[in-house]
Amino acid sequence: FQPLRPTPKPARGALSRSHANRLKTSDCGPPTFWIAASGFWIFRSPPFPMPDTLPAPAAFACMQKAQITRFSRRCDARRAFHLNCGAGAAYTRRKQEHIAMEYAASRVVLDIDLGILAENYRKIAESVAPLQTIAVLKADAYGLGMRPIAQALAKAGAAAIATAELAEALAAADLGLPVLILGTLLPGELEPALLADVRVPIAGFDEARVISEAAGRLGLVARGHIALDTGMGRVGIRLQDAADAIPRIAALPNLVIEGLYSHFPTAYLEQDPATPRQIEAFLALAARLRAQGIDIPWLHIANSDAINNFHETACRPPFTHVRTGINLHGSFDTVGRRALRLAPVLTKKKKKIVIW
């Protein structure tokens, strides 16, 4: 990355053409990527949040360009990529209207091995077969970078990708896999999600009706996954209301119920009494709906903790899928058996300054 030469300071929140042009990574230098615009970090990963004043589409486009240029070249050769964990920015005022920004590589680097990531995925997928495995990449793939992680898992054979928000879903929409949003959609996000064929979350009849109407206006059929609250208390149709609400949702036009899902709050406890009750309630509802002619193709409730501790009940048919997120990184099952023997994908490296 070349230091930015003095240029007229852009208005706050603007992305200047000269700065954008210098976002391209070079063919030399360490395998660490940098993204800067108008003095801000715009890679949406801690500890560099994207400020509200930067235009998100421009920032996202620059992020995509830098990632593809760097990761496609470096990952194939080293099976790993480096994410800079810190930055020093020296500001020197050359003239009143000019600011020169020179960035130097941090001494601390987070090394993420995509080969180990893929191997962890394959171990998980083999352990739950014949169920298929959804890779959960919420929070920008847990801060590791949505795009390179999603690409590696797509090559490893992921059945689908699940995210928390629309921006993450769109970053993976061109990989040829089903993409689910497990969280919620904000006003204005629904139509872009439908146009990208993202599987949208459904947490109630009123929400489903809005989705149905939007799909009708766009001339397409929306595919949704119904969130069922079996005990988490976070989001979804309450269990006592589901038997009435879901048939009404299924009758709406321009909307296909592709999946039904729920989530465990305490499956990290091997002897947790609440998790089996959630599984039983979920399957009883699915059977009741099937008896009414509502056969939902995707049934998924197992998270990373359940894959480890409730394998025989949450990871077997009639469930069709499991979801795994933090397991993929080898950071898993902290109080359980750790039966899958997954390997850590992260290595934190820094230069030695002095040894006492």
XYZ file of C-alpha atoms in Angstrom, residues 13-305:
293
model
C -18.193 11.824 4.589
C -17.101 12.072 0.955
C -14.922 9.481 -0.729
C -12.479 11.333 -2.969
C -11.565 9.845 -6.348
C -7.841 10.126 -5.669
C -8.147 8.252 -2.373
C -10.370 5.600 -3.919
C -7.885 5.048 -6.734
C -5.137 4.325 -4.230
C -7.119 1.594 -2.503
C -5.810 -0.931 -4.999
C -3.365 -3.371 -3.468
C 0.043 -3.695 -5.072
C 1.830 -6.825 -6.240
C 4.528 -6.403 -3.634
C 4.655 -6.012 0.099
C 3.452 -8.180 2.975
C 0.171 -10.097 2.628
C -1.703 -7.580 4.712
C -4.500 -5.532 3.203
C -5.347 -1.941 3.949
C -8.469 0.011 3.251
C -8.637 3.742 3.920
C -10.814 6.526 2.621
C -10.668 10.189 3.550
C -8.780 9.354 6.712
C -11.266 6.742 7.940
C -10.988 2.971 8.165
C -13.861 1.491 6.246
C -13.311 -2.252 6.688
C -16.340 -3.206 8.759
C -14.579 -5.262 11.371
C -13.468 -4.410 14.922
C -11.606 -2.336 15.861
C -12.287 -0.208 12.773
C -16.074 0.389 12.512
C -17.269 2.207 9.438
C -18.479 5.678 10.469
C -22.013 6.697 9.673
C -20.758 9.678 7.630
C -19.183 7.521 4.902
C -21.472 6.450 2.044
C -21.992 2.721 2.612
C -22.260 1.671 -1.074
C -18.949 3.321 -1.958
C -17.266 1.895 1.116
C -18.624 -1.575 0.397
C -17.487 -1.418 -3.236
C -13.959 -0.457 -2.194
C -13.899 -3.200 0.436
C -14.960 -5.794 -2.113
C -12.342 -4.635 -4.631
C -9.503 -4.708 -2.134
C -10.488 -8.093 -0.762
C -10.772 -9.771 -4.140
C -7.433 -8.362 -5.317
C -5.528 -9.385 -2.247
C -7.168 -12.596 -1.124
C -7.460 -14.294 -4.472
C -3.728 -13.851 -5.021
C -2.427 -14.577 -1.558
C -4.818 -17.234 -0.254
C -4.276 -19.651 -3.140
C -0.551 -19.685 -2.481
C -0.476 -19.664 1.325
C -3.920 -21.006 2.298
C -4.156 -18.099 4.704
C -4.712 -14.390 4.730
C -3.589 -11.694 7.105
C -5.822 -9.113 8.700
C -4.099 -6.089 10.122
C -5.082 -5.674 13.773
C -3.972 -2.093 14.240
C -2.763 0.962 12.413
C -0.638 4.003 12.978
C -1.602 7.107 11.096
C 0.835 10.000 11.072
C -0.837 13.241 10.110
C 1.358 16.013 8.744
C -0.132 19.341 7.728
C 1.631 20.437 4.525
C -0.703 23.304 3.735
C -3.858 24.485 5.350
C -5.973 22.767 2.720
C -3.828 19.599 2.415
C -3.296 16.635 4.721
C -0.809 13.848 4.042
C -1.578 10.480 5.608
C 1.114 7.843 5.823
C 0.135 4.413 7.090
C 2.634 1.891 8.406
C 1.925 -1.812 8.870
C 1.009 -2.842 12.390
C 3.331 -5.043 14.410
C 0.346 -7.226 15.275
C -1.182 -9.495 12.634
C -4.056 -11.970 12.869
C -3.367 -14.972 10.676
C -6.487 -16.858 9.515
C -5.812 -20.258 7.954
C -8.493 -20.968 5.359
C -7.259 -24.532 4.921
C -7.966 -25.330 8.573
C -11.310 -23.545 8.273
C -12.312 -25.805 5.370
C -11.145 -28.913 7.223
C -13.191 -27.937 10.295
C -16.232 -27.529 8.080
C -15.746 -30.971 6.545
C -15.413 -32.610 9.983
C -18.641 -30.996 11.145
C -20.499 -31.878 7.941
C -19.404 -35.518 8.112
C -20.453 -35.800 11.755
C -24.041 -34.661 11.088
C -24.659 -36.410 7.746
C -27.185 -36.961 6.196
C -28.175 -33.509 7.493
C -26.694 -30.606 5.555
C -24.588 -27.928 7.208
C -25.297 -24.191 7.068
C -22.291 -21.945 7.727
C -23.272 -19.043 10.003
C -21.221 -15.929 9.197
C -22.943 -13.245 11.244
C -21.141 -10.107 12.433
C -18.932 -10.034 9.319
C -17.971 -13.692 9.852
C -17.306 -12.979 13.528
C -15.011 -10.117 12.595
C -12.780 -12.180 10.292
C -14.047 -10.834 6.974
C -17.244 -11.995 5.309
C -16.047 -12.356 1.738
C -12.891 -14.513 2.090
C -14.479 -16.738 4.753
C -17.626 -17.259 2.654
C -15.588 -18.062 -0.454
C -13.504 -20.651 1.406
C -16.577 -22.346 2.871
C -18.353 -22.364 -0.485
C -15.359 -24.226 -1.946
C -15.445 -26.620 1.031
C -19.030 -27.596 0.175
C -21.217 -25.504 2.486
C -24.925 -26.186 1.904
C -25.894 -22.573 2.636
C -24.727 -19.405 4.349
C -26.604 -17.685 7.155
C -26.078 -14.067 8.183
C -27.491 -11.594 10.666
C -28.155 -8.685 8.308
C -28.674 -7.784 4.674
C -25.220 -6.310 3.956
C -23.593 -9.597 4.935
C -26.093 -11.581 2.868
C -25.453 -9.498 -0.242
C -21.698 -10.017 0.150
C -22.259 -13.758 -0.322
C -25.166 -13.653 -2.766
C -23.044 -14.381 -5.847
C -21.405 -17.565 -4.537
C -24.093 -19.905 -5.848
C -25.371 -20.921 -2.408
C -28.672 -20.233 -0.634
C -28.200 -17.284 1.719
C -30.397 -16.876 4.800
C -30.868 -13.913 7.098
C -31.442 -15.155 10.645
C -31.976 -11.732 12.195
C -34.483 -9.137 11.045
C -34.899 -6.792 8.103
C -35.059 -3.032 8.560
C -37.406 -0.780 6.567
C -36.010 -0.418 3.067
C -34.075 -3.702 3.160
C -36.859 -6.057 2.095
C -36.953 -5.350 -1.644
C -33.146 -5.541 -2.107
C -33.192 -8.863 -0.241
C -35.943 -10.262 -2.445
C -34.271 -9.076 -5.646
C -31.073 -10.878 -4.584
C -33.054 -14.078 -3.822
C -32.018 -13.948 -0.174
C -34.081 -16.172 2.111
C -35.875 -13.748 4.403
C -36.783 -14.314 8.056
C -40.456 -14.463 9.055
C -41.293 -13.737 12.688
C -45.065 -13.271 12.456
C -48.099 -13.092 10.181
C -47.993 -9.307 9.728
C -44.357 -9.513 8.672
C -45.172 -12.350 6.258
C -47.984 -10.307 4.701
C -45.582 -7.408 4.044
C -43.149 -9.830 2.383
C -45.950 -11.306 0.270
C -47.083 -7.882 -0.915
C -43.541 -6.764 -1.743
C -42.897 -9.932 -3.732
C -46.122 -9.366 -5.654
C -45.072 -5.822 -6.581
C -41.722 -7.120 -7.807
C -43.297 -9.956 -9.763
C -41.422 -12.722 -7.974
C -41.890 -15.406 -5.334
C -40.175 -14.835 -1.996
C -38.616 -17.683 -0.045
C -38.736 -17.371 3.710
C -37.705 -19.218 6.858
C -40.057 -18.959 9.822
C -38.376 -18.193 13.128
C -39.985 -20.177 15.943
C -39.412 -19.176 19.563
C -39.194 -22.456 21.463
C -37.540 -20.918 24.511
C -34.766 -18.542 23.467
C -37.012 -15.498 23.863
C -35.128 -13.486 21.240
C -37.098 -13.461 18.004
C -39.772 -15.505 16.283
C -43.355 -16.695 16.559
C -44.124 -17.906 20.043
C -44.711 -21.625 20.259
C -48.262 -21.225 21.572
C -49.184 -19.031 18.574
C -47.401 -20.979 15.840
C -50.058 -23.616 15.099
C -52.507 -20.836 14.188
C -50.121 -18.390 12.515
C -48.133 -20.687 10.233
C -51.114 -22.035 8.208
C -52.207 -18.430 7.617
C -48.701 -17.564 6.445
C -48.626 -20.607 4.164
C -51.819 -19.377 2.446
C -50.301 -16.030 1.422
C -49.510 -15.541 -2.292
C -46.006 -14.957 -3.671
C -44.415 -16.495 -0.571
C -42.992 -19.986 -0.090
C -42.149 -21.259 3.374
C -38.815 -22.904 2.689
C -37.691 -23.380 6.278
C -38.621 -23.494 9.947
C -35.937 -22.813 12.522
C -35.350 -22.148 16.204
C -32.388 -21.576 18.497
C -30.981 -22.949 21.771
C -29.893 -20.631 24.610
C -28.172 -23.258 26.801
C -27.126 -26.190 24.600
C -23.523 -25.685 25.721
C -24.533 -27.585 28.878
C -24.359 -31.293 28.124
C -27.107 -32.167 30.627
C -29.241 -29.095 29.977
C -32.913 -29.997 30.654
C -34.387 -27.194 28.505
C -32.790 -28.212 25.200
C -34.581 -31.600 24.887
C -37.892 -29.877 25.600
C -37.235 -27.384 22.799
C -36.433 -30.217 20.374
C -39.593 -32.096 21.333
C -41.803 -29.019 20.934
C -40.268 -28.148 17.554
C -40.770 -31.642 16.133
C -44.329 -31.863 17.474
C -45.223 -28.626 15.669
C -43.564 -29.780 12.438
C -45.540 -33.051 12.577
C -48.779 -31.172 13.197
C -48.152 -28.900 10.225
C -47.270 -31.889 8.041
C -50.582 -33.501 8.957
C -52.292 -30.337 7.682
C -50.481 -30.586 4.368
C -47.786 -28.005 5.198
C -44.539 -29.848 4.547
C -41.649 -27.469 5.172
C -38.452 -28.567 3.332
C -35.826 -27.156 5.722
C -36.017 -27.905 9.455
C -33.061 -26.651 11.505
C -32.534 -26.041 15.203
C -29.013 -27.273 16.055
C -26.379 -24.592 16.638
C -22.674 -25.121 17.300
C -23.276 -26.120 20.925
